Amino acid sequence: MRSKSIAFLLFFLPILLIGQTDELEKQYLYEYIKEKNLTPVGKKRITENWYETLEELGGYPHVPYNPGNEEIEYERVIGFSGIEKTYIFKKVKEWIAINYGNLKEVVHYEDYESGKIIAQANIVINDEVVLSSFMGNPKNCVETITCYHTVVFSIIEEKMKMQAMNITFYAETESRIRDGVFIPKETLHYTLNQVYPIANKDKSTWKSRLATLQRIGLEVDEMEEELSKYILSSKDEGF
């Protein structure tokens, strides 16, 4: 578990590398604290809140950042020893149809020669959040977030690369009180890049945003596992 040293966070300025990391979050939190001109007690409280939130979620989520296009992209490479390109290509299209729907609607591009299939997918995340009610009391709510993303499959003999990119969200939020101001229900549209940085936003959103980053990574892992099983099990059964 990371040290909760207040002095380390408040006075350490990390080298600004290109990427989405826990170290950069510390930089943003440092700047946020500095701008708010908080008392020592306030600095200590907000720093402890940040580390407690990370601890509750098991640490800062891994966020893969592509410095070439300055986008967050998830990539997995899967090996299929002894399985030819033609078979993998066919099974990926089957899997897309089963999980994403009508191929004509969700597959935006396919080319066997290059081994490319580009599809549009979405997942629904039900996010549990704690908000302030009109009377200032905490209230537990479930907000629905739909995550849209492009998946690029690059297929060659015995191997496939899968990339999830262009990740955007539509979130239906509940009404709340923020800094004494009533905010009605609203529908928000934002990209994954806009979720980050987290530390310099309202601390009531920290857990929700960190959990969203964590969930996206888990979804990509599940996608890789399910697709691999589908291709390998079909081959084993002789279909």
JSON list of C-alpha atoms in Angstrom, two decimals:
[
{"chain": "A", "resi": 1, "resn": "MET", "atom": "CA", "xyz": [0.00, 0.00, 0.00]},
{"chain": "A", "resi": 2, "resn": "ARG", "atom": "CA", "xyz": [1.26, 3.47, -0.90]},
{"chain": "A", "resi": 3, "resn": "SER", "atom": "CA", "xyz": [2.52, 5.76, 1.86]},
{"chain": "A", "resi": 4, "resn": "LYS", "atom": "CA", "xyz": [0.08, 8.44, 2.97]},
{"chain": "A", "resi": 5, "resn": "SER", "atom": "CA", "xyz": [2.82, 10.93, 3.69]},
{"chain": "A", "resi": 6, "resn": "ILE", "atom": "CA", "xyz": [1.25, 14.40, 3.41]},
{"chain": "A", "resi": 7, "resn": "ALA", "atom": "CA", "xyz": [4.63, 16.05, 2.92]},
{"chain": "A", "resi": 8, "resn": "PHE", "atom": "CA", "xyz": [5.41, 13.74, -0.01]},
{"chain": "A", "resi": 9, "resn": "LEU", "atom": "CA", "xyz": [2.21, 14.62, -1.84]},
{"chain": "A", "resi": 10, "resn": "LEU", "atom": "CA", "xyz": [2.11, 18.31, -1.10]},
{"chain": "A", "resi": 11, "resn": "PHE", "atom": "CA", "xyz": [5.69, 19.15, -1.90]},
{"chain": "A", "resi": 12, "resn": "PHE", "atom": "CA", "xyz": [6.74, 16.53, -4.44]},
{"chain": "A", "resi": 13, "resn": "LEU", "atom": "CA", "xyz": [6.40, 17.71, -8.06]},
{"chain": "A", "resi": 14, "resn": "PRO", "atom": "CA", "xyz": [6.74, 14.70, -10.37]},
{"chain": "A", "resi": 15, "resn": "ILE", "atom": "CA", "xyz": [8.38, 14.96, -13.76]},
{"chain": "A", "resi": 16, "resn": "LEU", "atom": "CA", "xyz": [5.57, 15.46, -16.27]},
{"chain": "A", "resi": 17, "resn": "LEU", "atom": "CA", "xyz": [5.79, 12.46, -18.53]},
{"chain": "A", "resi": 18, "resn": "ILE", "atom": "CA", "xyz": [3.26, 11.92, -21.29]},
{"chain": "A", "resi": 19, "resn": "GLY", "atom": "CA", "xyz": [0.80, 9.42, -19.90]},
{"chain": "A", "resi": 20, "resn": "GLN", "atom": "CA", "xyz": [-2.08, 8.78, -17.56]},
{"chain": "A", "resi": 21, "resn": "THR", "atom": "CA", "xyz": [-0.55, 7.69, -14.27]},
{"chain": "A", "resi": 22, "resn": "ASP", "atom": "CA", "xyz": [-0.98, 7.84, -10.55]},
{"chain": "A", "resi": 23, "resn": "GLU", "atom": "CA", "xyz": [2.05, 10.14, -10.40]},
{"chain": "A", "resi": 24, "resn": "LEU", "atom": "CA", "xyz": [0.37, 12.66, -12.69]},
{"chain": "A", "resi": 25, "resn": "GLU", "atom": "CA", "xyz": [-2.74, 12.51, -10.52]},
{"chain": "A", "resi": 26, "resn": "LYS", "atom": "CA", "xyz": [-0.58, 13.56, -7.58]},
{"chain": "A", "resi": 27, "resn": "GLN", "atom": "CA", "xyz": [0.55, 16.55, -9.62]},
{"chain": "A", "resi": 28, "resn": "TYR", "atom": "CA", "xyz": [-3.04, 17.55, -10.39]},
{"chain": "A", "resi": 29, "resn": "LEU", "atom": "CA", "xyz": [-4.04, 17.08, -6.75]},
{"chain": "A", "resi": 30, "resn": "TYR", "atom": "CA", "xyz": [-1.10, 19.23, -5.67]},
{"chain": "A", "resi": 31, "resn": "GLU", "atom": "CA", "xyz": [-2.19, 22.00, -8.04]},
{"chain": "A", "resi": 32, "resn": "TYR", "atom": "CA", "xyz": [-5.83, 21.68, -6.94]},
{"chain": "A", "resi": 33, "resn": "ILE", "atom": "CA", "xyz": [-4.85, 22.05, -3.28]},
{"chain": "A", "resi": 34, "resn": "LYS", "atom": "CA", "xyz": [-2.63, 25.01, -4.12]},
{"chain": "A", "resi": 35, "resn": "GLU", "atom": "CA", "xyz": [-5.40, 26.80, -6.06]},
{"chain": "A", "resi": 36, "resn": "LYS", "atom": "CA", "xyz": [-7.96, 26.27, -3.28]},
{"chain": "A", "resi": 37, "resn": "ASN", "atom": "CA", "xyz": [-5.57, 27.79, -0.71]},
{"chain": "A", "resi": 38, "resn": "LEU", "atom": "CA", "xyz": [-6.63, 25.22, 1.89]},
{"chain": "A", "resi": 39, "resn": "THR", "atom": "CA", "xyz": [-5.63, 25.21, 5.52]},
{"chain": "A", "resi": 40, "resn": "PRO", "atom": "CA", "xyz": [-3.16, 22.53, 6.69]},
{"chain": "A", "resi": 41, "resn": "VAL", "atom": "CA", "xyz": [-6.11, 20.58, 8.12]},
{"chain": "A", "resi": 42, "resn": "GLY", "atom": "CA", "xyz": [-7.96, 20.87, 4.79]},
{"chain": "A", "resi": 43, "resn": "LYS", "atom": "CA", "xyz": [-4.88, 19.73, 2.86]},
{"chain": "A", "resi": 44, "resn": "LYS", "atom": "CA", "xyz": [-4.49, 16.73, 5.14]},
{"chain": "A", "resi": 45, "resn": "ARG", "atom": "CA", "xyz": [-8.16, 15.80, 4.85]},
{"chain": "A", "resi": 46, "resn": "ILE", "atom": "CA", "xyz": [-8.36, 15.94, 1.04]},
{"chain": "A", "resi": 47, "resn": "THR", "atom": "CA", "xyz": [-5.07, 14.03, 0.66]},
{"chain": "A", "resi": 48, "resn": "GLU", "atom": "CA", "xyz": [-6.27, 11.29, 2.99]},
{"chain": "A", "resi": 49, "resn": "ASN", "atom": "CA", "xyz": [-9.58, 11.13, 1.07]},
{"chain": "A", "resi": 50, "resn": "TRP", "atom": "CA", "xyz": [-7.66, 10.53, -2.17]},
{"chain": "A", "resi": 51, "resn": "TYR", "atom": "CA", "xyz": [-5.58, 7.69, -0.76]},
{"chain": "A", "resi": 52, "resn": "GLU", "atom": "CA", "xyz": [-8.58, 6.13, 1.00]},
{"chain": "A", "resi": 53, "resn": "THR", "atom": "CA", "xyz": [-10.48, 6.11, -2.30]},
{"chain": "A", "resi": 54, "resn": "LEU", "atom": "CA", "xyz": [-7.55, 4.44, -4.08]},
{"chain": "A", "resi": 55, "resn": "GLU", "atom": "CA", "xyz": [-7.21, 1.88, -1.30]},
{"chain": "A", "resi": 56, "resn": "GLU", "atom": "CA", "xyz": [-10.91, 1.05, -1.48]},
{"chain": "A", "resi": 57, "resn": "LEU", "atom": "CA", "xyz": [-10.62, 0.35, -5.21]},
{"chain": "A", "resi": 58, "resn": "GLY", "atom": "CA", "xyz": [-7.40, -1.61, -4.93]},
{"chain": "A", "resi": 59, "resn": "GLY", "atom": "CA", "xyz": [-5.11, 1.07, -6.34]},
{"chain": "A", "resi": 60, "resn": "TYR", "atom": "CA", "xyz": [-5.03, 3.38, -9.34]},
{"chain": "A", "resi": 61, "resn": "PRO", "atom": "CA", "xyz": [-6.34, 1.68, -12.51]},
{"chain": "A", "resi": 62, "resn": "HIS", "atom": "CA", "xyz": [-3.94, 0.93, -15.35]},
{"chain": "A", "resi": 63, "resn": "VAL", "atom": "CA", "xyz": [-4.67, 3.46, -18.11]},
{"chain": "A", "resi": 64, "resn": "PRO", "atom": "CA", "xyz": [-2.88, 2.69, -21.42]},
{"chain": "A", "resi": 65, "resn": "TYR", "atom": "CA", "xyz": [-2.00, 5.96, -23.15]},
{"chain": "A", "resi": 66, "resn": "ASN", "atom": "CA", "xyz": [-0.88, 6.23, -26.78]},
{"chain": "A", "resi": 67, "resn": "PRO", "atom": "CA", "xyz": [1.41, 9.29, -27.03]},
{"chain": "A", "resi": 68, "resn": "GLY", "atom": "CA", "xyz": [1.29, 9.10, -30.83]},
{"chain": "A", "resi": 69, "resn": "ASN", "atom": "CA", "xyz": [-2.33, 10.25, -31.05]},
{"chain": "A", "resi": 70, "resn": "GLU", "atom": "CA", "xyz": [-2.72, 11.38, -27.41]},
{"chain": "A", "resi": 71, "resn": "GLU", "atom": "CA", "xyz": [-5.56, 8.94, -26.86]},
{"chain": "A", "resi": 72, "resn": "ILE", "atom": "CA", "xyz": [-6.29, 6.20, -24.33]},
{"chain": "A", "resi": 73, "resn": "GLU", "atom": "CA", "xyz": [-6.31, 2.86, -26.15]},
{"chain": "A", "resi": 74, "resn": "TYR", "atom": "CA", "xyz": [-6.52, -0.71, -24.89]},
{"chain": "A", "resi": 75, "resn": "GLU", "atom": "CA", "xyz": [-4.62, -3.36, -26.84]},
{"chain": "A", "resi": 76, "resn": "ARG", "atom": "CA", "xyz": [-4.39, -7.13, -26.54]},
{"chain": "A", "resi": 77, "resn": "VAL", "atom": "CA", "xyz": [-2.46, -9.61, -28.71]},
{"chain": "A", "resi": 78, "resn": "ILE", "atom": "CA", "xyz": [-3.78, -13.19, -28.72]},
{"chain": "A", "resi": 79, "resn": "GLY", "atom": "CA", "xyz": [-1.93, -16.19, -30.13]},
{"chain": "A", "resi": 80, "resn": "PHE", "atom": "CA", "xyz": [-3.73, -19.15, -31.75]},
{"chain": "A", "resi": 81, "resn": "SER", "atom": "CA", "xyz": [-1.07, -21.76, -32.41]},
{"chain": "A", "resi": 82, "resn": "GLY", "atom": "CA", "xyz": [-1.80, -23.84, -35.51]},
{"chain": "A", "resi": 83, "resn": "ILE", "atom": "CA", "xyz": [-4.95, -21.91, -36.47]},
{"chain": "A", "resi": 84, "resn": "GLU", "atom": "CA", "xyz": [-5.04, -20.30, -39.88]},
{"chain": "A", "resi": 85, "resn": "LYS", "atom": "CA", "xyz": [-6.00, -16.70, -40.63]},
{"chain": "A", "resi": 86, "resn": "THR", "atom": "CA", "xyz": [-9.14, -17.69, -42.59]},
{"chain": "A", "resi": 87, "resn": "TYR", "atom": "CA", "xyz": [-10.60, -19.53, -39.62]},
{"chain": "A", "resi": 88, "resn": "ILE", "atom": "CA", "xyz": [-9.79, -16.79, -37.10]},
{"chain": "A", "resi": 89, "resn": "PHE", "atom": "CA", "xyz": [-11.29, -14.12, -39.39]},
{"chain": "A", "resi": 90, "resn": "LYS", "atom": "CA", "xyz": [-14.53, -16.10, -39.79]},
{"chain": "A", "resi": 91, "resn": "LYS", "atom": "CA", "xyz": [-14.86, -16.80, -36.05]},
{"chain": "A", "resi": 92, "resn": "VAL", "atom": "CA", "xyz": [-14.25, -13.18, -35.08]},
{"chain": "A", "resi": 93, "resn": "LYS", "atom": "CA", "xyz": [-17.16, -12.14, -37.34]},
{"chain": "A", "resi": 94, "resn": "GLU", "atom": "CA", "xyz": [-19.34, -14.82, -35.75]},
{"chain": "A", "resi": 95, "resn": "TRP", "atom": "CA", "xyz": [-18.41, -13.62, -32.27]},
{"chain": "A", "resi": 96, "resn": "ILE", "atom": "CA", "xyz": [-19.19, -9.99, -33.22]},
{"chain": "A", "resi": 97, "resn": "ALA", "atom": "CA", "xyz": [-22.63, -11.04, -34.50]},
{"chain": "A", "resi": 98, "resn": "ILE", "atom": "CA", "xyz": [-23.37, -12.96, -31.30]},
{"chain": "A", "resi": 99, "resn": "ASN", "atom": "CA", "xyz": [-22.22, -10.22, -28.92]},
{"chain": "A", "resi": 100, "resn": "TYR", "atom": "CA", "xyz": [-22.78, -6.93, -30.79]},
{"chain": "A", "resi": 101, "resn": "GLY", "atom": "CA", "xyz": [-25.72, -7.64, -33.10]},
{"chain": "A", "resi": 102, "resn": "ASN", "atom": "CA", "xyz": [-26.39, -7.32, -36.83]},
{"chain": "A", "resi": 103, "resn": "LEU", "atom": "CA", "xyz": [-23.08, -7.29, -38.70]},
{"chain": "A", "resi": 104, "resn": "LYS", "atom": "CA", "xyz": [-24.39, -4.75, -41.23]},
{"chain": "A", "resi": 105, "resn": "GLU", "atom": "CA", "xyz": [-25.05, -2.31, -38.39]},
{"chain": "A", "resi": 106, "resn": "VAL", "atom": "CA", "xyz": [-21.99, -2.80, -36.20]},
{"chain": "A", "resi": 107, "resn": "VAL", "atom": "CA", "xyz": [-19.18, -3.72, -38.62]},
{"chain": "A", "resi": 108, "resn": "HIS", "atom": "CA", "xyz": [-17.95, -0.51, -40.21]},
{"chain": "A", "resi": 109, "resn": "TYR", "atom": "CA", "xyz": [-15.08, -2.02, -42.18]},
{"chain": "A", "resi": 110, "resn": "GLU", "atom": "CA", "xyz": [-13.67, -5.41, -43.09]},
{"chain": "A", "resi": 111, "resn": "ASP", "atom": "CA", "xyz": [-10.90, -6.47, -45.45]},
{"chain": "A", "resi": 112, "resn": "TYR", "atom": "CA", "xyz": [-9.61, -10.02, -45.48]},
{"chain": "A", "resi": 113, "resn": "GLU", "atom": "CA", "xyz": [-6.37, -9.24, -47.31]},
{"chain": "A", "resi": 114, "resn": "SER", "atom": "CA", "xyz": [-5.25, -6.80, -44.61]},
{"chain": "A", "resi": 115, "resn": "GLY", "atom": "CA", "xyz": [-6.93, -8.90, -41.90]},
{"chain": "A", "resi": 116, "resn": "LYS", "atom": "CA", "xyz": [-8.84, -5.88, -40.58]},
{"chain": "A", "resi": 117, "resn": "ILE", "atom": "CA", "xyz": [-12.30, -5.86, -39.01]},
{"chain": "A", "resi": 118, "resn": "ILE", "atom": "CA", "xyz": [-13.56, -2.63, -37.40]},
{"chain": "A", "resi": 119, "resn": "ALA", "atom": "CA", "xyz": [-16.71, -2.81, -35.28]},
{"chain": "A", "resi": 120, "resn": "GLN", "atom": "CA", "xyz": [-18.70, -0.50, -33.02]},
{"chain": "A", "resi": 121, "resn": "ALA", "atom": "CA", "xyz": [-19.60, -1.81, -29.58]},
{"chain": "A", "resi": 122, "resn": "ASN", "atom": "CA", "xyz": [-21.09, -0.61, -26.31]},
{"chain": "A", "resi": 123, "resn": "ILE", "atom": "CA", "xyz": [-21.39, -1.69, -22.71]},
{"chain": "A", "resi": 124, "resn": "VAL", "atom": "CA", "xyz": [-23.70, -0.44, -19.97]},
{"chain": "A", "resi": 125, "resn": "ILE", "atom": "CA", "xyz": [-22.25, 0.42, -16.55]},
{"chain": "A", "resi": 126, "resn": "ASN", "atom": "CA", "xyz": [-24.51, 0.89, -13.54]},
{"chain": "A", "resi": 127, "resn": "ASP", "atom": "CA", "xyz": [-22.51, 3.15, -11.28]},
{"chain": "A", "resi": 128, "resn": "GLU", "atom": "CA", "xyz": [-23.30, 3.43, -7.55]},
{"chain": "A", "resi": 129, "resn": "VAL", "atom": "CA", "xyz": [-22.66, 6.97, -6.29]},
{"chain": "A", "resi": 130, "resn": "VAL", "atom": "CA", "xyz": [-23.29, 8.92, -3.10]},
{"chain": "A", "resi": 131, "resn": "LEU", "atom": "CA", "xyz": [-24.70, 12.41, -3.70]},
{"chain": "A", "resi": 132, "resn": "SER", "atom": "CA", "xyz": [-25.93, 15.30, -1.56]},
{"chain": "A", "resi": 133, "resn": "SER", "atom": "CA", "xyz": [-29.71, 15.67, -1.48]},
{"chain": "A", "resi": 134, "resn": "PHE", "atom": "CA", "xyz": [-31.59, 18.98, -1.53]},
{"chain": "A", "resi": 135, "resn": "MET", "atom": "CA", "xyz": [-31.49, 18.97, 2.28]},
{"chain": "A", "resi": 136, "resn": "GLY", "atom": "CA", "xyz": [-27.75, 18.34, 2.25]},
{"chain": "A", "resi": 137, "resn": "ASN", "atom": "CA", "xyz": [-28.05, 14.73, 3.36]},
{"chain": "A", "resi": 138, "resn": "PRO", "atom": "CA", "xyz": [-26.15, 11.96, 1.53]},
{"chain": "A", "resi": 139, "resn": "LYS", "atom": "CA", "xyz": [-28.22, 9.79, -0.79]},
{"chain": "A", "resi": 140, "resn": "ASN", "atom": "CA", "xyz": [-27.24, 6.57, -2.57]},
{"chain": "A", "resi": 141, "resn": "CYS", "atom": "CA", "xyz": [-28.00, 6.54, -6.29]},
{"chain": "A", "resi": 142, "resn": "VAL", "atom": "CA", "xyz": [-27.37, 4.36, -9.31]},
{"chain": "A", "resi": 143, "resn": "GLU", "atom": "CA", "xyz": [-26.33, 6.23, -12.44]},
{"chain": "A", "resi": 144, "resn": "THR", "atom": "CA", "xyz": [-26.42, 4.51, -15.83]},
{"chain": "A", "resi": 145, "resn": "ILE", "atom": "CA", "xyz": [-23.41, 5.01, -18.08]},
{"chain": "A", "resi": 146, "resn": "THR", "atom": "CA", "xyz": [-23.35, 3.69, -21.65]},
{"chain": "A", "resi": 147, "resn": "CYS", "atom": "CA", "xyz": [-19.83, 3.26, -22.98]},
{"chain": "A", "resi": 148, "resn": "TYR", "atom": "CA", "xyz": [-19.41, 3.31, -26.78]},
{"chain": "A", "resi": 149, "resn": "HIS", "atom": "CA", "xyz": [-16.13, 2.21, -28.29]},
{"chain": "A", "resi": 150, "resn": "THR", "atom": "CA", "xyz": [-14.52, 1.15, -31.57]},
{"chain": "A", "resi": 151, "resn": "VAL", "atom": "CA", "xyz": [-12.86, -2.28, -31.67]},
{"chain": "A", "resi": 152, "resn": "VAL", "atom": "CA", "xyz": [-10.22, -2.96, -34.33]},
{"chain": "A", "resi": 153, "resn": "PHE", "atom": "CA", "xyz": [-9.30, -6.60, -34.98]},
{"chain": "A", "resi": 154, "resn": "SER", "atom": "CA", "xyz": [-6.05, -7.19, -36.91]},
{"chain": "A", "resi": 155, "resn": "ILE", "atom": "CA", "xyz": [-5.70, -10.85, -37.93]},
{"chain": "A", "resi": 156, "resn": "ILE", "atom": "CA", "xyz": [-2.78, -12.81, -39.37]},
{"chain": "A", "resi": 157, "resn": "GLU", "atom": "CA", "xyz": [-1.85, -16.49, -39.35]},
{"chain": "A", "resi": 158, "resn": "GLU", "atom": "CA", "xyz": [-2.03, -17.86, -35.77]},
{"chain": "A", "resi": 159, "resn": "LYS", "atom": "CA", "xyz": [-2.39, -14.43, -34.18]},
{"chain": "A", "resi": 160, "resn": "MET", "atom": "CA", "xyz": [-4.79, -11.52, -33.63]},
{"chain": "A", "resi": 161, "resn": "LYS", "atom": "CA", "xyz": [-4.43, -8.02, -32.22]},
{"chain": "A", "resi": 162, "resn": "MET", "atom": "CA", "xyz": [-7.49, -6.40, -30.65]},
{"chain": "A", "resi": 163, "resn": "GLN", "atom": "CA", "xyz": [-7.66, -2.65, -29.94]},
{"chain": "A", "resi": 164, "resn": "ALA", "atom": "CA", "xyz": [-10.42, -0.74, -28.14]},
{"chain": "A", "resi": 165, "resn": "MET", "atom": "CA", "xyz": [-10.35, 3.00, -28.89]},
{"chain": "A", "resi": 166, "resn": "ASN", "atom": "CA", "xyz": [-12.47, 6.13, -29.41]},
{"chain": "A", "resi": 167, "resn": "ILE", "atom": "CA", "xyz": [-14.15, 5.45, -26.06]},
{"chain": "A", "resi": 168, "resn": "THR", "atom": "CA", "xyz": [-17.04, 7.80, -25.24]},
{"chain": "A", "resi": 169, "resn": "PHE", "atom": "CA", "xyz": [-19.74, 7.84, -22.57]},
{"chain": "A", "resi": 170, "resn": "TYR", "atom": "CA", "xyz": [-23.35, 8.89, -22.22]},
{"chain": "A", "resi": 171, "resn": "ALA", "atom": "CA", "xyz": [-24.25, 9.22, -18.54]},
{"chain": "A", "resi": 172, "resn": "GLU", "atom": "CA", "xyz": [-27.66, 9.85, -17.00]},
{"chain": "A", "resi": 173, "resn": "THR", "atom": "CA", "xyz": [-26.98, 11.65, -13.72]},
{"chain": "A", "resi": 174, "resn": "GLU", "atom": "CA", "xyz": [-29.27, 12.18, -10.73]},
{"chain": "A", "resi": 175, "resn": "SER", "atom": "CA", "xyz": [-30.08, 15.59, -9.27]},
{"chain": "A", "resi": 176, "resn": "ARG", "atom": "CA", "xyz": [-27.66, 16.78, -6.59]},
{"chain": "A", "resi": 177, "resn": "ILE", "atom": "CA", "xyz": [-26.34, 19.65, -4.51]},
{"chain": "A", "resi": 178, "resn": "ARG", "atom": "CA", "xyz": [-22.80, 20.79, -5.30]},
{"chain": "A", "resi": 179, "resn": "ASP", "atom": "CA", "xyz": [-21.16, 23.69, -3.47]},
{"chain": "A", "resi": 180, "resn": "GLY", "atom": "CA", "xyz": [-24.60, 24.84, -2.35]},
{"chain": "A", "resi": 181, "resn": "VAL", "atom": "CA", "xyz": [-26.01, 24.87, -5.88]},
{"chain": "A", "resi": 182, "resn": "PHE", "atom": "CA", "xyz": [-28.85, 22.58, -7.01]},
{"chain": "A", "resi": 183, "resn": "ILE", "atom": "CA", "xyz": [-28.00, 20.62, -10.19]},
{"chain": "A", "resi": 184, "resn": "PRO", "atom": "CA", "xyz": [-30.98, 18.88, -11.87]},
{"chain": "A", "resi": 185, "resn": "LYS", "atom": "CA", "xyz": [-30.89, 15.53, -13.64]},
{"chain": "A", "resi": 186, "resn": "GLU", "atom": "CA", "xyz": [-28.90, 15.68, -16.85]},
{"chain": "A", "resi": 187, "resn": "THR", "atom": "CA", "xyz": [-27.42, 13.57, -19.64]},
{"chain": "A", "resi": 188, "resn": "LEU", "atom": "CA", "xyz": [-23.69, 14.02, -20.12]},
{"chain": "A", "resi": 189, "resn": "HIS", "atom": "CA", "xyz": [-21.55, 13.12, -23.13]},
{"chain": "A", "resi": 190, "resn": "TYR", "atom": "CA", "xyz": [-17.80, 12.87, -22.65]},
{"chain": "A", "resi": 191, "resn": "THR", "atom": "CA", "xyz": [-14.75, 10.97, -23.89]},
{"chain": "A", "resi": 192, "resn": "LEU", "atom": "CA", "xyz": [-12.52, 8.66, -21.87]},
{"chain": "A", "resi": 193, "resn": "ASN", "atom": "CA", "xyz": [-9.76, 11.26, -22.10]},
{"chain": "A", "resi": 194, "resn": "GLN", "atom": "CA", "xyz": [-12.07, 13.76, -20.41]},
{"chain": "A", "resi": 195, "resn": "VAL", "atom": "CA", "xyz": [-12.54, 11.43, -17.43]},
{"chain": "A", "resi": 196, "resn": "TYR", "atom": "CA", "xyz": [-8.87, 12.09, -16.69]},
{"chain": "A", "resi": 197, "resn": "PRO", "atom": "CA", "xyz": [-7.46, 13.79, -14.66]},
{"chain": "A", "resi": 198, "resn": "ILE", "atom": "CA", "xyz": [-9.59, 12.81, -11.69]},
{"chain": "A", "resi": 199, "resn": "ALA", "atom": "CA", "xyz": [-7.82, 14.32, -8.67]},
{"chain": "A", "resi": 200, "resn": "ASN", "atom": "CA", "xyz": [-8.56, 17.96, -9.58]},
{"chain": "A", "resi": 201, "resn": "LYS", "atom": "CA", "xyz": [-12.33, 17.39, -9.85]},
{"chain": "A", "resi": 202, "resn": "ASP", "atom": "CA", "xyz": [-14.99, 17.37, -7.14]},
{"chain": "A", "resi": 203, "resn": "LYS", "atom": "CA", "xyz": [-13.96, 14.66, -4.68]},
{"chain": "A", "resi": 204, "resn": "SER", "atom": "CA", "xyz": [-17.51, 13.31, -4.68]},
{"chain": "A", "resi": 205, "resn": "THR", "atom": "CA", "xyz": [-16.78, 12.07, -8.25]},
{"chain": "A", "resi": 206, "resn": "TRP", "atom": "CA", "xyz": [-13.41, 10.43, -7.50]},
{"chain": "A", "resi": 207, "resn": "LYS", "atom": "CA", "xyz": [-14.68, 6.94, -6.74]},
{"chain": "A", "resi": 208, "resn": "SER", "atom": "CA", "xyz": [-17.08, 6.92, -9.67]},
{"chain": "A", "resi": 209, "resn": "ARG", "atom": "CA", "xyz": [-14.47, 8.05, -12.21]},
{"chain": "A", "resi": 210, "resn": "LEU", "atom": "CA", "xyz": [-11.76, 5.73, -10.92]},
{"chain": "A", "resi": 211, "resn": "ALA", "atom": "CA", "xyz": [-14.23, 2.83, -10.96]},
{"chain": "A", "resi": 212, "resn": "THR", "atom": "CA", "xyz": [-15.12, 3.67, -14.57]},
{"chain": "A", "resi": 213, "resn": "LEU", "atom": "CA", "xyz": [-11.45, 3.50, -15.62]},
{"chain": "A", "resi": 214, "resn": "GLN", "atom": "CA", "xyz": [-11.11, 0.23, -13.74]},
{"chain": "A", "resi": 215, "resn": "ARG", "atom": "CA", "xyz": [-14.25, -1.22, -15.31]},
{"chain": "A", "resi": 216, "resn": "ILE", "atom": "CA", "xyz": [-13.15, -0.43, -18.88]},
{"chain": "A", "resi": 217, "resn": "GLY", "atom": "CA", "xyz": [-9.91, -2.35, -18.39]},
{"chain": "A", "resi": 218, "resn": "LEU", "atom": "CA", "xyz": [-11.82, -5.32, -16.94]},
{"chain": "A", "resi": 219, "resn": "GLU", "atom": "CA", "xyz": [-14.26, -5.28, -19.86]},
{"chain": "A", "resi": 220, "resn": "VAL", "atom": "CA", "xyz": [-11.40, -5.45, -22.35]},
{"chain": "A", "resi": 221, "resn": "ASP", "atom": "CA", "xyz": [-9.89, -8.37, -20.41]},
{"chain": "A", "resi": 222, "resn": "GLU", "atom": "CA", "xyz": [-13.25, -10.17, -20.48]},
{"chain": "A", "resi": 223, "resn": "MET", "atom": "CA", "xyz": [-13.60, -9.48, -24.22]},
{"chain": "A", "resi": 224, "resn": "GLU", "atom": "CA", "xyz": [-10.18, -11.04, -24.84]},
{"chain": "A", "resi": 225, "resn": "GLU", "atom": "CA", "xyz": [-11.00, -14.09, -22.72]},
{"chain": "A", "resi": 226, "resn": "GLU", "atom": "CA", "xyz": [-14.44, -14.70, -24.25]},
{"chain": "A", "resi": 227, "resn": "LEU", "atom": "CA", "xyz": [-13.25, -14.29, -27.85]},
{"chain": "A", "resi": 228, "resn": "SER", "atom": "CA", "xyz": [-10.26, -16.58, -27.26]},
{"chain": "A", "resi": 229, "resn": "LYS", "atom": "CA", "xyz": [-12.48, -19.26, -25.74]},
{"chain": "A", "resi": 230, "resn": "TYR", "atom": "CA", "xyz": [-14.94, -18.99, -28.61]},
{"chain": "A", "resi": 231, "resn": "ILE", "atom": "CA", "xyz": [-12.28, -19.45, -31.28]},
{"chain": "A", "resi": 232, "resn": "LEU", "atom": "CA", "xyz": [-10.43, -22.25, -29.49]},
{"chain": "A", "resi": 233, "resn": "SER", "atom": "CA", "xyz": [-13.49, -24.19, -28.31]},
{"chain": "A", "resi": 234, "resn": "SER", "atom": "CA", "xyz": [-15.03, -24.12, -31.79]},
{"chain": "A", "resi": 235, "resn": "LYS", "atom": "CA", "xyz": [-11.79, -25.46, -33.25]},
{"chain": "A", "resi": 236, "resn": "ASP", "atom": "CA", "xyz": [-11.55, -28.20, -30.64]},
{"chain": "A", "resi": 237, "resn": "GLU", "atom": "CA", "xyz": [-15.11, -29.32, -31.39]},
{"chain": "A", "resi": 238, "resn": "GLY", "atom": "CA", "xyz": [-14.30, -29.65, -35.07]},
{"chain": "A", "resi": 239, "resn": "PHE", "atom": "CA", "xyz": [-16.75, -27.03, -36.38]}
]
